[in-house]
PDB file of C-alpha atoms in Angstrom:
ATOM      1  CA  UNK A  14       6.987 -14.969  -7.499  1.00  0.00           C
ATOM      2  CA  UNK A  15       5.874 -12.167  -4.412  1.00  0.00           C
ATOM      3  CA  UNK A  16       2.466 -11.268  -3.154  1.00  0.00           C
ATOM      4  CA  UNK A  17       1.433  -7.987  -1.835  1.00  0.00           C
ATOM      5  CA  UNK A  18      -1.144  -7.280  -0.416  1.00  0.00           C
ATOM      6  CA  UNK A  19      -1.839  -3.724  -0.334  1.00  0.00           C
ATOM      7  CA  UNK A  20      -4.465  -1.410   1.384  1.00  0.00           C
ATOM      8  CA  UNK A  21      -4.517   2.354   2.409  1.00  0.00           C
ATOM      9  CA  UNK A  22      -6.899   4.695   4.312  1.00  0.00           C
ATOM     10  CA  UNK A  23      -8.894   2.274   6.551  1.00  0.00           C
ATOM     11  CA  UNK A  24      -9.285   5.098   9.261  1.00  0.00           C
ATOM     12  CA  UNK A  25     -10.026   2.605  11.840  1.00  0.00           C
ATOM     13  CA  UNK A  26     -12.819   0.508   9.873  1.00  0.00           C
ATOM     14  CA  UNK A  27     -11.063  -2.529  11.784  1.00  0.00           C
ATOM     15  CA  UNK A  28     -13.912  -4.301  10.377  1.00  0.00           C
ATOM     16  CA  UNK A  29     -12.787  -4.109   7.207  1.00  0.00           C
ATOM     17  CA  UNK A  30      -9.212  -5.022   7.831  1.00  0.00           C
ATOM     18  CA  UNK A  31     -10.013  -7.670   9.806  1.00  0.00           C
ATOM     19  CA  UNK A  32     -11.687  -9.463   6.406  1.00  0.00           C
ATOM     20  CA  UNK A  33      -8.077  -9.267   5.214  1.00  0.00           C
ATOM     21  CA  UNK A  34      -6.302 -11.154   7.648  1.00  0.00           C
ATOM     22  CA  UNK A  35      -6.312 -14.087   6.351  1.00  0.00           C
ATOM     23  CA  UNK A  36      -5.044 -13.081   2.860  1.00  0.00           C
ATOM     24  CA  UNK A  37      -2.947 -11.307   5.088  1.00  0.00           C
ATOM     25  CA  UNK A  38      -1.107 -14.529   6.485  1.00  0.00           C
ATOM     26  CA  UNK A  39      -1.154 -16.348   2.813  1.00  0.00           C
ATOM     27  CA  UNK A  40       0.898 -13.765   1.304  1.00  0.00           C
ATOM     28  CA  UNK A  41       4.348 -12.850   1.497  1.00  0.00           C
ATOM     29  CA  UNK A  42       3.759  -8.969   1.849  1.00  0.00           C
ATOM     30  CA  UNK A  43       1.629  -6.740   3.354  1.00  0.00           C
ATOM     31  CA  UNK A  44       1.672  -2.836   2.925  1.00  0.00           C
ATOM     32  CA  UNK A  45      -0.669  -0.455   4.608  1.00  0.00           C
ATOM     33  CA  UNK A  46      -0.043   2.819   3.015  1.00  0.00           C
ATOM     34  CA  UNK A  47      -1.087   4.878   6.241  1.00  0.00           C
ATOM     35  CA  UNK A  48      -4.472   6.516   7.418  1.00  0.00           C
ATOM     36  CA  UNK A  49      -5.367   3.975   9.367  1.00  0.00           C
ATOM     37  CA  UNK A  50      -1.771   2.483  10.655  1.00  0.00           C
ATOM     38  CA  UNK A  51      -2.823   1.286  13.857  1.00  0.00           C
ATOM     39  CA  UNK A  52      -5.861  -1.080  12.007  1.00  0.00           C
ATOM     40  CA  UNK A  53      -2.757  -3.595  11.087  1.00  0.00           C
ATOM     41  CA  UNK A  54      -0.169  -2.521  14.224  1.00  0.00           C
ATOM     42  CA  UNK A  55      -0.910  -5.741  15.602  1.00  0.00           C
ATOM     43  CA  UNK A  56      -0.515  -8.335  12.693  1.00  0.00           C
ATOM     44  CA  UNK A  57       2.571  -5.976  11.710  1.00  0.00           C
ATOM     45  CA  UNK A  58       3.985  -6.818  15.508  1.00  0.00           C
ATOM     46  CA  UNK A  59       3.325 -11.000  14.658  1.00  0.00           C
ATOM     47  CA  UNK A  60       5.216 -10.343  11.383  1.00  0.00           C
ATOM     48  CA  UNK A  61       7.425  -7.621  11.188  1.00  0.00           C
ATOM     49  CA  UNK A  62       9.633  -9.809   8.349  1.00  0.00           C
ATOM     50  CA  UNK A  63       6.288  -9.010   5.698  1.00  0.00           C
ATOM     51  CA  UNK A  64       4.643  -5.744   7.030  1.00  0.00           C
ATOM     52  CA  UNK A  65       5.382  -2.573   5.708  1.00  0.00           C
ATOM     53  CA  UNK A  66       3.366   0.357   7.888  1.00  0.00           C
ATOM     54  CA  UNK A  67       3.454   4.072   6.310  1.00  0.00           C
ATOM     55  CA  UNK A  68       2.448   6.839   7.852  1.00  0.00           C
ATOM     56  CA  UNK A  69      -0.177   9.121   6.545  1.00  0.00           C
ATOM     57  CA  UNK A  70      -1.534  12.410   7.012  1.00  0.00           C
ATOM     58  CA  UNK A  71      -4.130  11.689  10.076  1.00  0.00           C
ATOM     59  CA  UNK A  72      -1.533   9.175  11.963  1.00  0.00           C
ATOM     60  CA  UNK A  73       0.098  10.924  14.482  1.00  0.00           C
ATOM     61  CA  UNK A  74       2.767   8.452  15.860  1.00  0.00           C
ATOM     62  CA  UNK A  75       2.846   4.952  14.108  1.00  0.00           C
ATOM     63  CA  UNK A  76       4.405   4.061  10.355  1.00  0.00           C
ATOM     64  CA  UNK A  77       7.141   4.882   8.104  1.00  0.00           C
ATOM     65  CA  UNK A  78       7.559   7.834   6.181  1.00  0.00           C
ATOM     66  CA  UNK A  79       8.501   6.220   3.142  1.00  0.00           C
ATOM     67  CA  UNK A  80       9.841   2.545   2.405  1.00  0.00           C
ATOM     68  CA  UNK A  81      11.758   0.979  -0.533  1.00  0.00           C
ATOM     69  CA  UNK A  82      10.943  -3.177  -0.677  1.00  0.00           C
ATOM     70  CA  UNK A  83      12.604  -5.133  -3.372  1.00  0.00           C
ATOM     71  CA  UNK A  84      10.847  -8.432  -4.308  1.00  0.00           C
ATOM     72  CA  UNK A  85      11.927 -10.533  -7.048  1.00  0.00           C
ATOM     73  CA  UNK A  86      14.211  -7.705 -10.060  1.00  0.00           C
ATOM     74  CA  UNK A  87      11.355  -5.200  -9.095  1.00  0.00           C
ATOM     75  CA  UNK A  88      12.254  -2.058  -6.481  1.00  0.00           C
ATOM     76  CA  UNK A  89       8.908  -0.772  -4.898  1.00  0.00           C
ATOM     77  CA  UNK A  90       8.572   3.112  -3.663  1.00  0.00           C
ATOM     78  CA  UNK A  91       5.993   2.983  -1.073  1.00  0.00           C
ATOM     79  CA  UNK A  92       4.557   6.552   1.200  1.00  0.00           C
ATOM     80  CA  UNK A  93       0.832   7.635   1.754  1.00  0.00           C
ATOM     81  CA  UNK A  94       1.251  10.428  -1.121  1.00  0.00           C
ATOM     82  CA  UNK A  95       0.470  13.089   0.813  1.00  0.00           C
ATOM     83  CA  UNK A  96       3.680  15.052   0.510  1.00  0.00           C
ATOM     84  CA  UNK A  97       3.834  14.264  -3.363  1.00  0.00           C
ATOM     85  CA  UNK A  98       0.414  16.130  -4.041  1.00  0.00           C
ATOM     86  CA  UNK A  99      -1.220  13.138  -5.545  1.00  0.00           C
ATOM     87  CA  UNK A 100      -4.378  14.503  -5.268  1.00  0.00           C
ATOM     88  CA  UNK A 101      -3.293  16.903  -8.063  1.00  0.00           C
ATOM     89  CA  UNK A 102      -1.228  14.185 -10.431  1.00  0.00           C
ATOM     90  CA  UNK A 103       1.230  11.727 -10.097  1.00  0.00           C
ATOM     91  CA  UNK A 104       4.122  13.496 -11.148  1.00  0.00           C
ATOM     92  CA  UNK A 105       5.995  14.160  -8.228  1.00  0.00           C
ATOM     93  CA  UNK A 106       5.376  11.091  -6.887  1.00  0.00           C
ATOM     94  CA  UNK A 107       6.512   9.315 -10.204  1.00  0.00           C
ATOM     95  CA  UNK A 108       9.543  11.515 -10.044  1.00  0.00           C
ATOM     96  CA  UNK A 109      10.442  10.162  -5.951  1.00  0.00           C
ATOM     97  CA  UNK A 110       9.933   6.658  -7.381  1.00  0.00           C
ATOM     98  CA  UNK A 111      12.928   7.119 -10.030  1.00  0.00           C
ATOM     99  CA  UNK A 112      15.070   8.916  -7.725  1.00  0.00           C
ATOM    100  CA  UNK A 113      14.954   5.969  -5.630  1.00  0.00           C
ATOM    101  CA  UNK A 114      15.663   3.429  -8.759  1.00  0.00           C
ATOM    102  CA  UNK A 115      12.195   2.388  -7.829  1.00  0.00           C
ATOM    103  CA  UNK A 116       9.314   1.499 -10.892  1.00  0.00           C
ATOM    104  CA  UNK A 117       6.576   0.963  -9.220  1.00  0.00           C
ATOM    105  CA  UNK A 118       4.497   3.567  -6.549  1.00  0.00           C
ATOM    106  CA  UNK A 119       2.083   2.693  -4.071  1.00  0.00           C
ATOM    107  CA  UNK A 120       0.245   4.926  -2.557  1.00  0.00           C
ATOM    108  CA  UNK A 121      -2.939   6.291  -0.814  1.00  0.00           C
ATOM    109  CA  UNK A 122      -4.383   9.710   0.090  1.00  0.00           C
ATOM    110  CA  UNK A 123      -6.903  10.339  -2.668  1.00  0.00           C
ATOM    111  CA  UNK A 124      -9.720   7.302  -1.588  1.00  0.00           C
ATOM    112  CA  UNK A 125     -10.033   6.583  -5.457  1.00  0.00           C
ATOM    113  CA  UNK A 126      -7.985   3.144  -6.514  1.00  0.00           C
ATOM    114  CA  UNK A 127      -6.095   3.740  -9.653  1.00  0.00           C
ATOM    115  CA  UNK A 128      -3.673   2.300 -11.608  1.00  0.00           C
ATOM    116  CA  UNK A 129      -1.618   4.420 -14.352  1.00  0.00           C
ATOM    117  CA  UNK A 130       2.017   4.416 -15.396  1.00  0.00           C
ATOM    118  CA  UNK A 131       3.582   7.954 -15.152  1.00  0.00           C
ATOM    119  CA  UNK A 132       7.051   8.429 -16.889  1.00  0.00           C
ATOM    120  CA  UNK A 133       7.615   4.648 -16.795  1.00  0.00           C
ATOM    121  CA  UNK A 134       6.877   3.945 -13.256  1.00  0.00           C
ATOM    122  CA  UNK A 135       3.564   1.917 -12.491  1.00  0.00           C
ATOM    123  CA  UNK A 136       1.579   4.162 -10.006  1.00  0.00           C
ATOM    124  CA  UNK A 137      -0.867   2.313  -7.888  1.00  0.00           C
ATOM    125  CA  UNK A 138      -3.576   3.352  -5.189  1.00  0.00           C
ATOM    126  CA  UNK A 139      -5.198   0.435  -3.538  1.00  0.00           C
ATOM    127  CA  UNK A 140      -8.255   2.734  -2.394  1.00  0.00           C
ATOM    128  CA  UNK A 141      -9.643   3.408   0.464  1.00  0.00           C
ATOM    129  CA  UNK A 142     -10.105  -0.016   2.745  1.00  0.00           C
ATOM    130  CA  UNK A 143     -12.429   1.971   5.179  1.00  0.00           C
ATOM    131  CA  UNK A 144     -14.769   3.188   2.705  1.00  0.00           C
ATOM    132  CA  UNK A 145     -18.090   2.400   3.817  1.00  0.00           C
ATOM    133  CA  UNK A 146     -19.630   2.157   0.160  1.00  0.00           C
ATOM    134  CA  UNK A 147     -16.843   0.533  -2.083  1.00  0.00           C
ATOM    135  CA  UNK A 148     -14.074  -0.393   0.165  1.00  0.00           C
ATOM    136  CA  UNK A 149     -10.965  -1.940  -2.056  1.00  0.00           C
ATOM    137  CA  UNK A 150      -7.723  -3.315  -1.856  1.00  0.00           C
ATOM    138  CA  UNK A 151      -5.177  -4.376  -3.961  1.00  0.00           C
ATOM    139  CA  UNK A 152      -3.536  -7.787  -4.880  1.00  0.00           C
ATOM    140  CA  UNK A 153      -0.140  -7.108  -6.414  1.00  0.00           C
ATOM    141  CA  UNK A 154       2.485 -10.297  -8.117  1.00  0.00           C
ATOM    142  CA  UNK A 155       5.427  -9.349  -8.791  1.00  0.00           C
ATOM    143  CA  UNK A 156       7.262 -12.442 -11.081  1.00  0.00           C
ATOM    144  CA  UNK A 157      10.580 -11.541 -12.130  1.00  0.00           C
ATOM    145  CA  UNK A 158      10.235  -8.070 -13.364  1.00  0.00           C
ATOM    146  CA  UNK A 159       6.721  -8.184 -14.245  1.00  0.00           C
ATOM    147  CA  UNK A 160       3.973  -6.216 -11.841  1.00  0.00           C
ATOM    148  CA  UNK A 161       0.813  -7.032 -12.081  1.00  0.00           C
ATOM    149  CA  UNK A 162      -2.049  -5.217  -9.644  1.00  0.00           C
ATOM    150  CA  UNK A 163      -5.314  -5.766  -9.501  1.00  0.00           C
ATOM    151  CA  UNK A 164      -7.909  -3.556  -7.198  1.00  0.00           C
ATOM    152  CA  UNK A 165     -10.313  -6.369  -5.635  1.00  0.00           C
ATOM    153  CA  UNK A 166     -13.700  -5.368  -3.690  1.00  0.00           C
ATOM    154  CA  UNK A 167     -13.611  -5.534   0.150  1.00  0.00           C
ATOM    155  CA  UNK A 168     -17.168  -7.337   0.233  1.00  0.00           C
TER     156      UNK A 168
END
């Protein structure tokens, strides 16, 4: 079994973040999906073996583009979203995911946490960590070949 977890769009609520860090350390991944890079550069520097870092559409020089992480029989397509127009549906972004073998998404971008499947591949957006009214991330397990996410409250 693998534990994720996952957060997008913090945009420097380092306050926020910071709540994380010790889930951070218990689990065997973390993935910022971008917006915010820099809040987790640091942590990501202690642990580059578990920290995946993607850039998104307000970080200028920090993150990947897009990453593939395979944990347990699952492959994982993670990116912001941006460039996939998820603000408009999932399709493209579904669509990236299978090119790349990949059945699960993460992603950020829209500030709404979701999870839907799309043509077979699990889409999932943590929501926004640096909302200031309902800031979220997301706990994903991956056992074998079975995903499960949950979206959990940033209280």
């Amino acid at each position: 079994m693998k534990t994720f977890v996952v957060l997008s769009d913090s945009h420097g609520r380092k306050k926020n973040v910071e709540k994380l860090l010790a889930l951070f350390a218990e689990n065997d991944f973390v993935v910022h999906l971008g917006d915010g890079s820099a809040d987790v550069r640091d942590f990501g520097r202690e642990n580059p073996e578990k920290v995946y870092i993607m850039k998104g559409n307000c970080d200028f020089s920090y993150g990947l583009e897009e990453a593939v992480i395979e944990a347990e029989q699952v492959r994982i397509f993670c990116c912001h979203g941006h460039k996939y127009g998820v603000k408009s549906g999932l399709g493209r972004l579904a669509a990236r995911a299978k090119e790349l073998d990949c059945s699960v998404a993460l992603y950020g971008h829209t500030h709404r946490a979701d999870i839907s499947e799309v043509g077979g591949v699990l889409c999932v957006n943590p929501g926004a960590a640096g909302d200031y009214t309902s800031p979220s991330y997301c706990y994903l397990v991956v056992h074998g070949a079975k995903v499960t996410p949950t979206v959990v409250p940033i209280l």
